[in-house]
Short mmCIF file of C-alpha atoms in Angstrom, two decimals:
data_model
loop_
_atom_site.label_atom_id
_atom_site.label_comp_id
_atom_site.label_asym_id
_atom_site.label_seq_id
_atom_site.Cartn_x
_atom_site.Cartn_y
_atom_site.Cartn_z
CA MET I 138 0.00 0.00 0.00
CA HIS I 139 2.70 2.51 1.02
CA ASP I 140 4.87 1.63 -1.99
CA GLN I 141 2.02 2.21 -4.42
CA ASN I 142 0.99 5.45 -2.72
CA PHE I 143 4.46 6.89 -3.16
CA LYS I 144 4.93 5.53 -6.69
CA ASN I 145 1.73 7.32 -7.72
CA LEU I 146 2.84 10.51 -6.00
CA ILE I 147 6.27 10.51 -7.66
CA LEU I 148 4.92 9.69 -11.12
CA ASP I 149 2.14 12.31 -10.88
CA TYR I 150 4.47 15.06 -9.59
CA PRO I 151 8.05 14.13 -10.63
CA VAL I 152 9.54 17.65 -10.50
CA GLN I 153 8.08 18.43 -7.08
CA ALA I 154 9.04 14.96 -5.80
CA LEU I 155 12.68 15.42 -6.77
CA GLN I 156 12.74 18.95 -5.33
CA PHE I 157 11.36 17.70 -2.02
CA PHE I 158 12.89 14.24 -1.59
CA ALA I 159 16.25 14.94 -3.29
CA ALA I 160 16.75 18.68 -2.92
CA GLU I 161 20.56 18.52 -2.89
CA GLU I 162 20.61 16.99 -6.39
CA ALA I 163 17.54 18.70 -7.87
CA HIS I 164 18.89 21.62 -9.91
CA ASP I 165 17.10 24.94 -10.19
CA ASP I 166 16.42 24.32 -13.88
CA LEU I 167 14.59 21.03 -13.28
CA GLN I 168 11.42 22.58 -14.73
CA GLN I 169 13.16 22.76 -18.13
CA ALA I 170 14.22 19.11 -18.01
CA ARG I 171 12.38 16.14 -19.47
CA ILE I 172 11.55 13.63 -16.73
CA ILE I 173 10.39 10.17 -17.73
CA PRO I 174 10.07 6.86 -15.87
CA PHE I 175 12.82 4.40 -16.76
CA ARG I 176 11.42 1.66 -18.97
CA GLN I 177 9.84 -0.76 -16.53
CA GLU I 178 9.67 -3.62 -19.00
CA GLN I 179 13.45 -3.49 -19.33
CA LEU I 180 13.83 -3.66 -15.56
CA LYS I 181 11.53 -6.64 -15.27
CA GLU I 182 13.22 -8.51 -18.10
CA ARG I 183 16.76 -7.89 -16.89
CA LEU I 184 16.47 -7.67 -13.12
CA GLY I 185 13.45 -9.80 -12.20
CA ASP I 186 10.27 -9.14 -10.24
CA ARG I 187 11.87 -8.68 -6.83
CA PHE I 188 13.84 -5.68 -8.09
CA HIS I 189 11.14 -4.48 -10.45
CA GLU I 190 8.85 -3.75 -7.50
CA LEU I 191 11.39 -1.89 -5.39
CA ASP I 192 11.40 1.63 -6.65
CA THR I 193 10.49 4.42 -9.02
CA PRO I 194 13.43 5.19 -11.35
CA LEU I 195 13.23 8.54 -13.17
CA LEU I 196 15.41 9.63 -16.07
CA VAL I 197 16.09 13.37 -16.15
CA GLU I 198 17.46 14.84 -19.37
CA TRP I 199 18.00 18.41 -20.53
CA PRO I 200 16.99 18.96 -24.19
CA ASP I 201 19.70 21.56 -24.82
CA GLY I 202 22.42 19.11 -23.73
CA ARG I 203 23.79 21.28 -20.93
CA ARG I 204 23.96 18.26 -18.65
CA GLU I 205 24.19 14.54 -19.13
CA VAL I 206 21.11 12.46 -18.43
CA ILE I 207 20.82 11.57 -14.73
CA LEU I 208 18.92 8.63 -13.29
CA PHE I 209 17.13 9.13 -9.97
CA LEU I 210 16.18 6.01 -8.06
CA LEU I 211 13.53 6.70 -5.41
CA GLU I 212 12.57 3.98 -2.96
CA GLU I 213 10.11 4.18 -0.06
CA GLU I 214 10.75 2.26 3.17
CA THR I 215 7.90 1.98 5.66
CA GLU I 216 10.11 0.39 8.34
CA ALA I 217 13.74 1.50 8.54
CA ARG I 218 14.81 -1.80 10.12
CA ARG I 219 13.84 -3.63 6.93
CA PHE I 220 16.03 -1.45 4.74
CA SER I 221 19.02 -3.20 3.12
CA ILE I 222 21.82 -0.95 1.93
CA HIS I 223 23.42 -3.96 0.21
CA ARG I 224 20.28 -4.54 -1.84
CA LEU I 225 20.14 -0.85 -2.77
CA ALA I 226 23.81 -0.77 -3.80
CA HIS I 227 23.32 -3.93 -5.86
CA TYR I 228 20.32 -2.42 -7.58
CA CYS I 229 22.09 0.86 -8.34
CA LEU I 230 24.98 -1.01 -9.97
CA ASP I 231 22.57 -3.05 -12.08
CA LEU I 232 20.66 0.06 -13.12
CA SER I 233 23.89 1.88 -13.96
CA GLU I 234 24.91 -0.94 -16.27
CA LEU I 235 21.46 -1.26 -17.80
CA ALA I 236 21.10 2.49 -18.45
CA LYS I 237 24.76 2.86 -19.49
CA THR I 238 25.33 5.76 -17.12
CA GLU I 239 27.32 6.44 -13.98
CA ARG I 240 25.04 9.36 -13.10
CA VAL I 241 22.75 7.56 -10.65
CA VAL I 242 21.25 9.20 -7.55
CA PRO I 243 19.69 6.79 -5.02
CA VAL I 244 17.06 8.30 -2.72
CA VAL I 245 15.37 6.44 0.14
CA ILE I 246 12.21 7.87 1.75
CA PHE I 247 11.78 6.64 5.32
CA LEU I 248 8.37 6.87 6.98
CA ASP I 249 9.56 5.96 10.49
CA GLN I 250 12.50 6.89 12.71
CA GLY I 251 14.14 3.48 13.00
CA ARG I 252 17.88 2.96 12.78
CA HIS I 253 19.45 2.22 9.40
CA PRO I 254 22.93 2.44 7.82
CA TYR I 255 23.83 5.52 5.80
CA GLU I 256 27.00 4.27 4.09
CA LEU I 257 28.54 1.03 2.86
CA HIS I 258 32.29 0.50 2.47
CA LEU I 259 33.82 -2.70 1.16
CA GLY I 260 37.55 -3.34 1.25
CA GLY I 261 40.57 -4.87 2.93
CA GLU I 262 43.13 -3.58 5.37
CA ARG I 263 44.79 -1.21 2.94
CA HIS I 264 42.11 0.01 0.57
CA THR I 265 38.38 0.62 0.26
CA TYR I 266 37.21 -0.88 -3.02
CA LEU I 267 33.58 0.11 -2.96
CA SER I 268 32.13 3.14 -1.21
CA PHE I 269 28.37 3.72 -1.41
CA GLN I 270 25.95 6.24 0.08
CA TYR I 271 22.50 7.59 -0.76
CA ILE I 272 20.18 10.52 0.00
CA SER I 273 18.22 9.66 3.13
CA CYS I 274 14.89 11.48 3.33
CA GLU I 275 13.64 10.81 6.86
CA LEU I 276 10.22 12.39 6.95
CA LYS I 277 9.77 12.16 10.73
CA LYS I 278 12.90 14.29 11.17
CA ARG I 279 11.45 17.12 9.09
CA SER I 280 9.38 19.71 10.89
CA ALA I 281 5.91 20.06 9.43
CA ASP I 282 5.94 23.73 10.47
CA ASP I 283 8.62 24.39 7.84
CA TYR I 284 6.34 23.22 5.01
CA ARG I 285 2.83 24.28 6.05
CA ASN I 286 2.77 27.09 3.46
CA SER I 287 4.96 25.39 0.87
CA ASP I 288 4.02 25.71 -2.81
CA ASN I 289 5.42 22.20 -3.41
CA ILE I 290 2.42 19.88 -3.55
CA VAL I 291 4.49 16.82 -2.60
CA ALA I 292 5.64 18.57 0.57
CA ARG I 293 2.10 19.65 1.44
CA LEU I 294 0.67 16.16 0.93
CA ASN I 295 3.38 14.72 3.18
CA LEU I 296 2.73 17.08 6.10
CA PRO I 297 1.05 14.25 8.08
CA ASN I 298 4.22 12.15 7.65
CA MET I 299 6.45 14.81 9.22
CA ARG I 300 7.13 15.79 12.83
CA TYR I 301 4.54 17.88 14.67
CA ALA I 302 3.03 18.16 18.15
CA GLU I 303 -0.03 16.01 18.81
CA GLU I 304 -2.19 19.09 19.38
CA GLN I 305 -1.31 20.28 15.84
CA LYS I 306 -2.77 17.22 14.15
CA LEU I 307 -5.93 18.82 12.78
CA ASP I 308 -4.07 21.99 11.75
CA ILE I 309 -1.56 19.87 9.83
CA TYR I 310 -4.35 17.87 8.21
CA HIS I 311 -6.11 21.10 7.26
CA ASP I 312 -2.97 22.62 5.71
CA ALA I 313 -2.36 19.45 3.69
CA GLN I 314 -5.93 19.49 2.37
CA LEU I 315 -5.80 23.19 1.52
CA GLY I 316 -2.45 22.73 -0.21
CA LEU I 317 -3.94 19.99 -2.35
CA VAL I 318 -6.83 22.15 -3.57
CA GLN I 319 -4.72 25.30 -3.96
CA LEU I 320 -1.95 23.55 -5.93
CA GLU I 321 -3.91 20.88 -7.86
CA PRO I 322 -6.78 22.16 -10.06
CA ASP I 323 -7.79 18.72 -11.40
CA PRO I 324 -10.79 17.39 -9.39
CA LYS I 325 -9.82 13.79 -10.18
CA LYS I 326 -6.39 14.24 -8.65
CA GLN I 327 -7.87 16.14 -5.73
CA LEU I 328 -10.06 13.15 -4.97
CA LYS I 329 -7.14 10.77 -5.40
CA TYR I 330 -4.84 12.62 -3.01
CA ILE I 331 -7.47 13.49 -0.41
CA ASP I 332 -7.32 9.75 0.25
CA PHE I 333 -3.50 9.97 0.49
CA VAL I 334 -3.76 12.67 3.17
CA ASP I 335 -6.54 10.81 4.99
CA TYR I 336 -4.57 7.57 5.00
CA TYR I 337 -1.42 9.02 6.55
CA THR I 338 -3.19 11.34 9.01
CA ASP I 339 -5.40 8.50 10.26
CA LEU I 340 -7.97 10.63 12.04
CA THR I 341 -10.25 9.05 14.62
CA GLU I 342 -14.01 9.43 14.33
CA ASP I 343 -13.93 12.09 17.07
CA GLU I 344 -11.18 13.99 15.22
CA ILE I 345 -13.17 13.82 11.98
CA GLU I 346 -16.17 15.27 13.75
CA THR I 347 -14.06 18.05 15.30
CA TYR I 348 -12.52 18.83 11.92
CA ARG I 349 -15.92 19.02 10.28
CA LYS I 350 -17.23 21.34 13.01
CA ASP I 351 -14.20 23.61 13.51
CA TYR I 352 -12.57 23.73 10.07
CA LEU I 353 -14.91 22.70 7.27
CA SER I 354 -17.39 25.55 7.43
CA GLU I 355 -14.51 28.00 7.10
CA ALA I 356 -12.81 26.16 4.27
CA GLU I 357 -15.70 24.62 2.35
CA ALA I 358 -15.74 27.26 -0.39
CA ARG I 359 -12.04 26.66 -1.02
CA MET I 360 -11.91 22.90 -0.72
CA GLY I 361 -13.35 22.23 -4.16
CA LEU I 362 -15.37 19.38 -5.61
CA ALA I 363 -13.28 16.53 -4.21
CA GLN I 364 -13.71 17.54 -0.58
CA ILE I 365 -17.41 18.22 -1.08
CA LEU I 366 -17.84 14.75 -2.53
CA ARG I 367 -15.98 13.23 0.40
CA GLU I 368 -18.24 15.08 2.83
CA GLU I 369 -21.34 14.03 0.90
CA GLY I 370 -20.17 10.44 1.09
CA ARG I 371 -19.75 10.68 4.85
CA GLN I 372 -23.16 12.30 5.26
CA GLU I 373 -24.77 9.61 3.15
CA GLY I 374 -23.03 7.02 5.26
CA ARG I 375 -24.65 8.45 8.39
CA GLN I 376 -28.08 9.03 6.85
CA GLU I 377 -28.53 5.92 4.72
CA GLY I 378 -26.30 3.38 6.40
CA GLU I 379 -22.58 2.78 6.11
CA MET I 380 -22.69 0.43 3.10
CA GLN I 381 -25.07 2.53 1.03
CA GLY I 382 -23.06 5.68 1.70
CA GLU I 383 -19.82 3.92 0.71
CA ALA I 384 -21.45 2.60 -2.47
CA GLN I 385 -22.63 6.10 -3.40
CA MET I 386 -19.18 7.55 -2.80
CA LEU I 387 -17.59 4.82 -4.96
CA LEU I 388 -20.05 5.56 -7.79
CA LYS I 389 -19.13 9.25 -7.64
CA GLN I 390 -15.41 8.42 -7.65
CA ILE I 391 -15.93 6.27 -10.75
CA GLN I 392 -17.88 9.03 -12.50
CA LEU I 393 -15.11 11.53 -11.76
CA LYS I 394 -12.24 9.28 -12.74
CA PHE I 395 -13.71 7.53 -15.79
CA GLY I 396 -16.30 10.05 -16.99
CA GLY I 397 -19.29 7.78 -16.52
CA CYS I 398 -20.62 4.66 -14.84
CA PRO I 399 -21.92 1.78 -17.04
CA ASP I 400 -24.93 -0.25 -15.91
CA TRP I 401 -22.81 -3.35 -15.26
CA VAL I 402 -20.66 -1.38 -12.83
CA GLU I 403 -23.64 -0.01 -10.91
CA GLU I 404 -25.08 -3.52 -10.70
CA LYS I 405 -21.83 -4.91 -9.29
CA ILE I 406 -21.63 -2.18 -6.67
CA ASN I 407 -25.25 -2.57 -5.60
CA GLN I 408 -24.75 -6.32 -5.11
CA ALA I 409 -21.43 -6.07 -3.24
CA ASP I 410 -20.87 -6.63 0.47
CA LYS I 411 -18.91 -4.23 2.69
CA ALA I 412 -15.59 -6.08 2.34
CA GLN I 413 -15.81 -5.91 -1.44
CA LEU I 414 -16.76 -2.22 -1.38
CA ASP I 415 -13.80 -1.45 0.88
CA GLN I 416 -11.48 -3.25 -1.56
CA TRP I 417 -12.78 -1.33 -4.57
CA VAL I 418 -12.61 2.05 -2.77
CA GLU I 419 -8.93 1.39 -2.08
CA ARG I 420 -8.15 -0.08 -5.51
CA ILE I 421 -9.69 2.80 -7.50
CA LEU I 422 -6.67 4.95 -6.58
CA PHE I 423 -4.30 2.70 -8.50
CA VAL I 424 -6.11 1.54 -11.66
CA ASP I 425 -6.68 3.19 -15.03
CA THR I 426 -9.61 1.09 -16.34
CA LEU I 427 -12.87 -0.20 -14.91
CA GLU I 428 -11.88 -3.74 -15.85
CA LYS I 429 -8.79 -3.48 -13.66
CA LEU I 430 -10.85 -2.02 -10.84
CA PHE I 431 -13.13 -5.05 -10.77
CA LYS I 432 -10.39 -7.47 -11.90
CA ALA I 433 -12.64 -9.14 -14.44
CA LYS I 434 -14.02 -8.14 -17.81
CA HIS I 435 -17.77 -7.82 -17.94
CA GLY I 436 -19.92 -9.67 -20.35
#
């Protein structure tokens, strides 16, 4: 879940992701560069599934040739204790050979504060024969206060993953939501990343109610269609029962994302149980066709 969340974020906002996660290597002229995902089919064919699923490699090239192409390798680690610097070094060497470049920048995004190695040195008594390090982006060590008014959408969406006092939780959530609507005009993406912010803030029911009472009336005019739809879904859930409200919200998400809702889709949703609805609500963030959403072709 975390891996896919961050892959989507990086692929949707590559410039902002590099500027936030890899600031020391992200040049000022990144906006003029062409940023494309490294060919995933090549990775799978050459490196196998276990490496193919690790990361989001981005090729950055400048059309005027002022700089050589550089390959950024971004990997998210939910638990620092599971991180393997040997695996990362191995992967960087393989990617370097595959892409025929020595300009490779490894970046690891840590969601927790666990201990992990920062460098790897291999050698004997007289010499070091391999020296490896990477950019470590430890979100819990970054102060959310430093980014609450940032114009970088990746920073704003990650406010809940940063360090803040417990009593700031709703303020941080609010600033992340406002940043999303202020910086992303597309209602489909607003809806997609409202779920990102919700997932990582993890509000309790009491906190949701407090947010609705203390913040929403003030912000409703600015929150845009996506937030209104989310609120409608929650209201429907209270008024018509949890399952029916969730089904209605899923139908609205489908209409926003795919531009319509065929009869066969509505029939499936109306016949589904709560577990199935929960699965589809989560899966809709990561699919690009209705067939993939329901994992079976109709008719």
